[in-house]
Amino acid sequence: MVKEKEKLVEKEELEEEVPKELEDLPGVGPTTADKLREAGYDTIMSIAVAPVAQIADSSGMTQAGAMKAQIAARNAMDMGFSTGSELVKKRTTIERLTTGAPELDELLGGGIETQSISETYGAFGSGKSQIAMQLAVNVQLPKKKGGLNADVVFIDTENTFRPERITQMAEARGLNPKKILDRIMVARAYTSDHQMLLVDKVDELIHRQGKNIKLVIVDSLMSLFRSEYAGRGTLAVRQQKLNRHLHSLQRLADKHNLAIYITNQVQSRPDVFFGNPTAAIGGHILGHASQFRIYLRRGKAGKRIARLVDSPCLPEGEAIFKITAKGIESA
Ligand code: GTP
Ligand code: MG
């Protein structure tokens, strides 16, 4: 037990030491840092990729000193390669979280995965937010019940989070609603920048407050981006920011072995006459970022049909589930 604690402390200290400014690099004091900045090397990344001789020349450091600073910069950037076996090992740590509907879990290969981004998209009322709230409850379940015995962050951009609905879902499973609500950290995002900032804050919740977060929900991912960048001319900027946002989400997922669930809207595609005339918004950037994309639509008698789209490792297919007073259930 004591050992474990020591290990934790050690890990935290290591995290603290990751250089962020030039001055954090070994052998780089304020004067050297100023010289480097004057020469155009103003970020850790720029030091990581510059020729050592030039770092030495422009800063007055020795070659050996410049080399040492560069190694530290490269370590900080985490620019290393991973071997295939390391990746296999990492994949074995993936955990799965139940959606509440066994058919839907099966479609996803056993539930939504940690280390991945799972996305649902579909029309109004198709069930995207209902799944979000159900996952926020389920992640708290013990592992043998399909949960991850953990806390959850809910980033709400449309003001759709409903504590009463969580209470209903918790009670249906015989759980204490207050305890369940206490472990859901809800943040309302008002702008896309705010939304992005909130994702960065999750790291702090984990490190500083020691929260055991295993699920981060963004409901919905695109609504603020969509309204803020409405004109055609702003699309490139929007996509750049979106790209950054998705990278931070993926980084969170990898770093803390947690699951990301995002919801998305559809846009009408008047140019498509055959097949389904709807597509997720967000373009290719989003299409490539989410490993699991699920298209949701309403079926008969309150049923919902989920279709897995473009999965790299699972067969395409459909699953039927339903939304009831209890939450997400088998149809
Ligand atoms: P938008 O965010 O508007 O794009 O839609 P969404 O896909 O997020 O829809 P959401 O998940 O909010 O689904 C709303 C639908 O869930 C309602 O129209 C109902 O059909 C169903 N629903 C929500 N609450 C209940 C409930 O307590 N009982 C039952 N039976 N159905 C519910
Ligand atoms: Mg919704």
Coordinates of C-alpha atoms and ligand atoms in Angstrom, one line a residue:
M1 CA 0.0 0.0 0.0
V2 CA 2.8 2.4 1.0
K3 CA 4.7 1.4 -2.0
E4 CA 1.7 2.2 -4.3
K5 CA 1.5 5.6 -2.7
E6 CA 5.2 6.2 -3.3
K7 CA 4.8 5.2 -6.9
L8 CA 1.9 7.7 -7.3
V9 CA 3.9 10.5 -5.8
E10 CA 6.8 9.6 -8.0
K11 CA 4.6 9.6 -11.1
E12 CA 3.1 13.0 -10.2
E13 CA 6.5 14.5 -9.7
L14 CA 7.6 13.2 -13.1
E15 CA 4.5 14.7 -14.7
E16 CA 5.3 18.0 -13.0
E17 CA 8.8 18.0 -14.4
V18 CA 7.7 17.9 -18.1
P19 CA 9.3 21.1 -19.5
K20 CA 6.8 23.6 -20.9
E21 CA 9.0 26.7 -21.3
L22 CA 12.5 27.0 -22.7
E23 CA 13.7 27.8 -19.2
D24 CA 12.6 24.4 -18.0
L25 CA 15.2 22.6 -20.2
P26 CA 18.5 21.6 -18.6
G27 CA 21.2 24.2 -19.0
V28 CA 18.8 26.8 -20.2
G29 CA 18.7 29.9 -18.0
P30 CA 16.8 33.1 -18.7
T31 CA 19.6 34.6 -20.8
T32 CA 20.1 31.5 -22.9
A33 CA 16.3 31.3 -23.3
D34 CA 16.2 34.9 -24.5
K35 CA 18.9 34.3 -27.1
L36 CA 17.1 31.2 -28.3
R37 CA 13.8 33.2 -28.6
E38 CA 15.6 35.9 -30.5
A39 CA 16.9 33.3 -33.0
G40 CA 13.3 32.1 -33.5
Y41 CA 13.3 29.1 -31.2
D42 CA 10.4 30.0 -28.9
T43 CA 8.8 26.6 -28.2
I44 CA 9.9 23.2 -26.8
M45 CA 8.9 21.8 -30.1
S46 CA 11.3 24.1 -32.0
I47 CA 14.2 23.0 -29.9
A48 CA 13.2 19.3 -30.4
V49 CA 13.5 19.6 -34.1
A50 CA 16.3 22.1 -34.7
P51 CA 19.8 21.1 -35.7
V52 CA 21.9 20.9 -32.6
A53 CA 24.7 23.0 -34.1
Q54 CA 22.2 25.9 -34.6
I55 CA 20.9 25.7 -31.1
A56 CA 24.5 25.9 -29.9
D57 CA 25.4 28.7 -32.2
S58 CA 22.4 30.9 -31.5
S59 CA 22.4 30.4 -27.7
G60 CA 26.1 30.2 -26.9
M61 CA 25.7 26.8 -25.4
T62 CA 28.2 24.1 -26.0
Q63 CA 27.3 21.3 -28.5
A64 CA 27.0 18.9 -25.6
G65 CA 24.8 21.3 -23.7
A66 CA 22.6 21.9 -26.7
M67 CA 22.3 18.2 -27.3
K68 CA 21.2 17.7 -23.7
A69 CA 18.6 20.4 -24.0
Q70 CA 17.3 18.8 -27.2
I71 CA 17.0 15.4 -25.7
A72 CA 14.9 16.8 -22.9
A73 CA 12.8 18.7 -25.4
R74 CA 12.3 15.6 -27.5
N75 CA 11.3 13.5 -24.4
A76 CA 8.8 16.2 -23.5
M77 CA 7.3 16.1 -26.9
D78 CA 6.9 12.3 -26.6
M79 CA 8.2 11.9 -30.1
G80 CA 9.3 8.3 -29.7
F81 CA 8.0 5.4 -31.7
S82 CA 6.2 2.5 -30.2
T83 CA 6.9 -1.1 -31.2
G84 CA 4.1 -3.3 -32.4
S85 CA 4.3 -5.3 -29.2
E86 CA 4.0 -2.2 -27.0
L87 CA 0.9 -1.3 -29.0
V88 CA -0.5 -4.8 -28.4
K89 CA 0.2 -4.5 -24.7
K90 CA -1.6 -1.1 -24.7
R91 CA -4.6 -2.6 -26.5
T92 CA -4.9 -5.3 -23.8
T93 CA -5.5 -2.5 -21.2
I94 CA -8.7 -1.4 -23.1
E95 CA -11.8 -1.6 -21.1
R96 CA -15.4 -1.6 -22.2
L97 CA -18.5 0.2 -20.9
T98 CA -22.0 -1.1 -21.4
T99 CA -24.6 1.1 -23.1
G100 CA -27.4 -0.7 -21.2
A101 CA -28.6 -2.5 -24.3
P102 CA -26.8 -5.9 -25.0
E103 CA -27.5 -5.7 -28.7
L104 CA -25.9 -2.3 -29.0
D105 CA -22.9 -3.5 -26.9
E106 CA -22.5 -6.4 -29.2
L107 CA -22.5 -4.1 -32.3
L108 CA -19.7 -2.2 -30.7
G109 CA -17.7 -5.3 -29.9
G110 CA -18.6 -5.3 -26.2
G111 CA -19.6 -1.8 -25.3
I112 CA -17.8 1.6 -25.8
E113 CA -14.0 1.3 -25.5
T114 CA -11.5 3.2 -23.5
Q115 CA -8.7 4.8 -25.5
S116 CA -11.2 5.6 -28.3
I117 CA -13.7 8.2 -29.4
S118 CA -17.2 6.9 -29.9
E119 CA -19.6 9.1 -31.7
T120 CA -23.4 8.9 -32.3
Y121 CA -25.1 11.1 -34.9
G122 CA -28.7 11.3 -36.0
A123 CA -31.8 13.5 -36.1
F124 CA -33.4 15.3 -33.2
G125 CA -34.8 12.9 -30.7
S126 CA -32.9 9.9 -32.1
G127 CA -31.4 9.2 -28.6
K128 CA -27.9 10.6 -28.6
S129 CA -28.3 12.5 -25.4
Q130 CA -30.2 9.7 -23.8
I131 CA -27.3 7.4 -24.4
A132 CA -24.9 10.0 -23.0
M133 CA -26.9 10.2 -19.7
Q134 CA -27.1 6.4 -19.6
L135 CA -23.4 6.0 -20.0
A136 CA -22.8 8.6 -17.2
V137 CA -24.7 6.3 -14.9
N138 CA -23.3 3.0 -16.2
V139 CA -19.7 4.0 -15.9
Q140 CA -20.2 4.1 -12.2
L141 CA -21.3 0.5 -12.0
P142 CA -18.8 -2.2 -10.9
K143 CA -16.9 -3.9 -13.6
K144 CA -18.8 -7.1 -13.3
K145 CA -21.9 -5.2 -14.2
G146 CA -20.4 -3.6 -17.3
G147 CA -19.2 -0.4 -15.6
L148 CA -15.8 1.0 -14.9
N149 CA -16.4 1.9 -11.3
A150 CA -15.5 5.4 -12.1
D151 CA -16.4 9.1 -12.3
V152 CA -17.5 11.0 -15.4
V153 CA -17.2 14.4 -16.9
F154 CA -20.2 15.7 -18.9
I155 CA -19.5 18.7 -21.2
D156 CA -22.9 20.0 -22.1
T157 CA -23.1 22.5 -25.0
E158 CA -26.9 22.5 -25.5
N159 CA -28.1 22.5 -22.0
T160 CA -29.6 19.1 -22.3
F161 CA -28.2 17.4 -19.2
R162 CA -31.2 16.6 -16.9
P163 CA -30.5 15.5 -13.3
E164 CA -34.1 14.2 -13.1
R165 CA -33.5 11.8 -15.9
I166 CA -30.3 10.6 -14.2
T167 CA -32.3 10.0 -11.0
Q168 CA -34.8 8.0 -13.0
M169 CA -32.1 5.9 -14.6
A170 CA -30.3 5.3 -11.3
E171 CA -33.5 4.3 -9.5
A172 CA -34.3 1.9 -12.3
R173 CA -31.1 0.1 -11.5
G174 CA -31.5 0.2 -7.7
L175 CA -28.8 2.8 -7.3
N176 CA -28.7 5.8 -5.0
P177 CA -29.4 8.8 -7.3
K178 CA -27.6 11.3 -5.1
K179 CA -24.5 9.2 -5.1
I180 CA -24.7 8.8 -8.8
L181 CA -25.2 12.5 -9.4
D182 CA -22.3 13.3 -7.1
R183 CA -19.9 11.5 -9.4
I184 CA -21.1 13.3 -12.6
M185 CA -19.1 16.5 -13.1
V186 CA -21.2 18.6 -15.4
A187 CA -19.9 21.7 -17.2
R188 CA -21.9 23.9 -19.4
A189 CA -19.8 25.2 -22.4
Y190 CA -20.8 28.5 -23.8
T191 CA -18.3 28.9 -26.7
S192 CA -16.1 26.5 -28.6
D193 CA -13.1 28.0 -26.9
H194 CA -14.7 27.3 -23.6
Q195 CA -15.5 23.8 -24.7
M196 CA -11.9 23.2 -25.6
L197 CA -10.7 24.6 -22.3
L198 CA -12.9 22.3 -20.4
V199 CA -11.3 19.3 -22.0
D200 CA -7.9 20.6 -20.8
K201 CA -9.3 20.9 -17.3
V202 CA -10.1 17.2 -17.2
D203 CA -6.4 16.5 -16.9
E204 CA -6.3 18.7 -13.8
L205 CA -9.3 17.0 -12.3
I206 CA -7.4 13.7 -12.6
H207 CA -4.0 15.0 -11.5
R208 CA -4.8 17.6 -8.9
Q209 CA -8.1 16.3 -7.5
G210 CA -7.3 12.6 -7.9
K211 CA -10.6 11.9 -9.7
N212 CA -10.9 8.5 -11.3
I213 CA -12.5 9.7 -14.5
K214 CA -13.1 7.0 -17.1
L215 CA -15.6 8.7 -19.3
V216 CA -15.7 12.1 -20.9
I217 CA -18.9 13.1 -22.7
V218 CA -19.3 16.0 -25.1
D219 CA -22.9 16.6 -26.0
S220 CA -22.9 17.9 -28.6
L221 CA -19.4 18.2 -30.2
M222 CA -20.3 20.5 -33.1
S223 CA -23.1 22.8 -32.1
L224 CA -21.0 25.7 -30.8
F225 CA -18.4 25.3 -33.7
R226 CA -21.3 25.2 -36.1
S227 CA -22.9 28.4 -34.9
E228 CA -19.7 30.3 -34.4
Y229 CA -18.3 29.5 -37.8
A230 CA -21.3 29.8 -40.0
G231 CA -19.9 31.6 -43.0
R232 CA -18.2 29.6 -45.8
G233 CA -15.0 31.6 -45.4
T234 CA -14.5 30.5 -41.8
L235 CA -14.7 26.8 -42.5
A236 CA -10.9 26.3 -42.6
V237 CA -10.4 28.0 -39.2
R238 CA -13.2 25.9 -37.8
Q239 CA -11.7 22.7 -39.0
Q240 CA -8.3 23.6 -37.6
K241 CA -9.8 24.2 -34.2
L242 CA -11.9 21.1 -34.4
N243 CA -8.8 19.2 -35.2
R244 CA -7.0 20.5 -32.1
H245 CA -10.1 19.7 -30.0
L246 CA -10.3 16.2 -31.2
H247 CA -6.5 15.7 -30.6
S248 CA -6.9 16.8 -27.0
L249 CA -9.8 14.4 -26.6
Q250 CA -7.8 11.5 -28.1
R251 CA -4.8 12.4 -26.0
L252 CA -7.0 12.3 -22.8
A253 CA -8.3 8.9 -23.8
D254 CA -4.8 7.5 -24.4
K255 CA -3.2 9.0 -21.4
H256 CA -5.8 8.0 -18.8
N257 CA -7.2 4.9 -20.5
L258 CA -10.7 6.5 -20.6
A259 CA -13.6 6.5 -23.0
I260 CA -14.8 9.5 -25.0
Y261 CA -18.4 9.7 -26.1
I262 CA -19.4 12.5 -28.4
T263 CA -22.7 13.3 -30.1
N264 CA -23.1 14.9 -33.4
Q265 CA -25.8 16.4 -35.6
V266 CA -26.7 15.6 -39.2
Q267 CA -26.9 17.8 -42.1
S268 CA -29.3 17.3 -45.0
R269 CA -27.6 16.2 -48.1
P270 CA -29.8 17.4 -50.9
D271 CA -27.4 16.0 -53.4
V272 CA -27.9 12.5 -52.3
F273 CA -31.0 10.9 -53.8
F274 CA -30.5 7.3 -53.1
G275 CA -29.6 5.7 -49.7
N276 CA -29.7 7.8 -46.6
P277 CA -29.8 11.5 -47.3
T278 CA -28.1 12.5 -44.1
A279 CA -24.5 12.8 -43.1
A280 CA -22.7 13.7 -39.9
I281 CA -21.4 17.2 -39.8
G282 CA -17.7 17.9 -39.0
G283 CA -16.3 16.6 -42.3
H284 CA -13.3 14.3 -42.7
I285 CA -11.5 15.5 -39.7
L286 CA -14.2 14.1 -37.4
G287 CA -14.8 11.1 -39.6
H288 CA -11.2 10.1 -39.0
A289 CA -11.0 11.0 -35.4
S290 CA -13.8 8.8 -34.0
Q291 CA -13.1 5.1 -34.1
F292 CA -16.7 4.2 -33.6
R293 CA -19.4 6.1 -35.5
I294 CA -23.0 5.1 -34.9
Y295 CA -25.8 6.5 -36.9
L296 CA -29.1 6.5 -34.9
R297 CA -32.6 6.6 -36.2
R298 CA -36.1 6.1 -34.9
G299 CA -37.9 2.9 -35.5
K300 CA -41.4 1.8 -34.8
A301 CA -43.0 1.9 -31.3
G302 CA -40.2 3.8 -29.5
K303 CA -37.5 1.6 -30.9
R304 CA -34.2 3.0 -32.1
I305 CA -31.9 1.6 -34.8
A306 CA -28.2 2.0 -34.5
R307 CA -25.9 1.4 -37.4
L308 CA -22.2 1.1 -37.1
V309 CA -20.5 3.1 -39.8
D310 CA -16.9 2.9 -41.1
S311 CA -15.4 0.9 -38.2
P312 CA -11.8 0.0 -38.8
C313 CA -12.1 -3.4 -37.1
L314 CA -15.7 -4.3 -36.7
P315 CA -18.2 -5.5 -39.3
E316 CA -20.9 -3.0 -40.3
G317 CA -24.2 -3.9 -38.9
E318 CA -27.3 -2.7 -37.1
A319 CA -28.7 -3.2 -33.6
I320 CA -32.1 -2.3 -32.3
F321 CA -32.7 -1.0 -28.8
K322 CA -35.3 1.1 -27.0
I323 CA -35.6 4.1 -24.8
T324 CA -38.0 3.7 -21.9
A325 CA -38.6 5.4 -18.6
K326 CA -35.7 3.2 -17.2
G327 CA -33.3 4.4 -19.9
I328 CA -31.5 2.5 -22.7
E329 CA -32.7 -1.1 -22.9
S330 CA -32.9 -4.2 -24.9
A331 CA -35.7 -3.9 -27.5
Ligands
GTP1 P1 -31.1 16.3 -30.3 O1 -30.1 16.6 -29.2 O2 -32.3 17.2 -30.2 O3 -30.4 16.3 -31.6 O4 -31.6 14.8 -30.1 P2 -31.0 13.5 -29.3 O5 -30.6 12.5 -30.3 O6 -30.0 13.9 -28.3 O7 -32.3 13.0 -28.6 P3 -32.5 12.6 -27.1 O8 -31.4 11.6 -26.7 O9 -32.7 13.7 -26.2 O10 -33.8 11.7 -27.2 C1 -35.0 12.3 -26.8 C2 -36.1 11.2 -27.0 O11 -35.8 10.1 -26.0 C3 -37.5 11.6 -26.7 O12 -38.1 12.1 -27.9 C4 -38.1 10.3 -26.3 O13 -38.5 9.5 -27.4 C5 -37.0 9.6 -25.6 N1 -37.1 9.7 -24.1 C6 -36.5 10.7 -23.4 N2 -36.9 10.5 -22.1 C7 -37.7 9.5 -22.0 C8 -38.4 8.9 -21.0 O14 -38.4 9.2 -19.8 N3 -39.2 7.8 -21.3 C9 -39.3 7.4 -22.6 N4 -40.1 6.3 -22.9 N5 -38.6 7.9 -23.6 C10 -37.9 9.0 -23.3
MG2 MG -29.3 15.8 -27.6

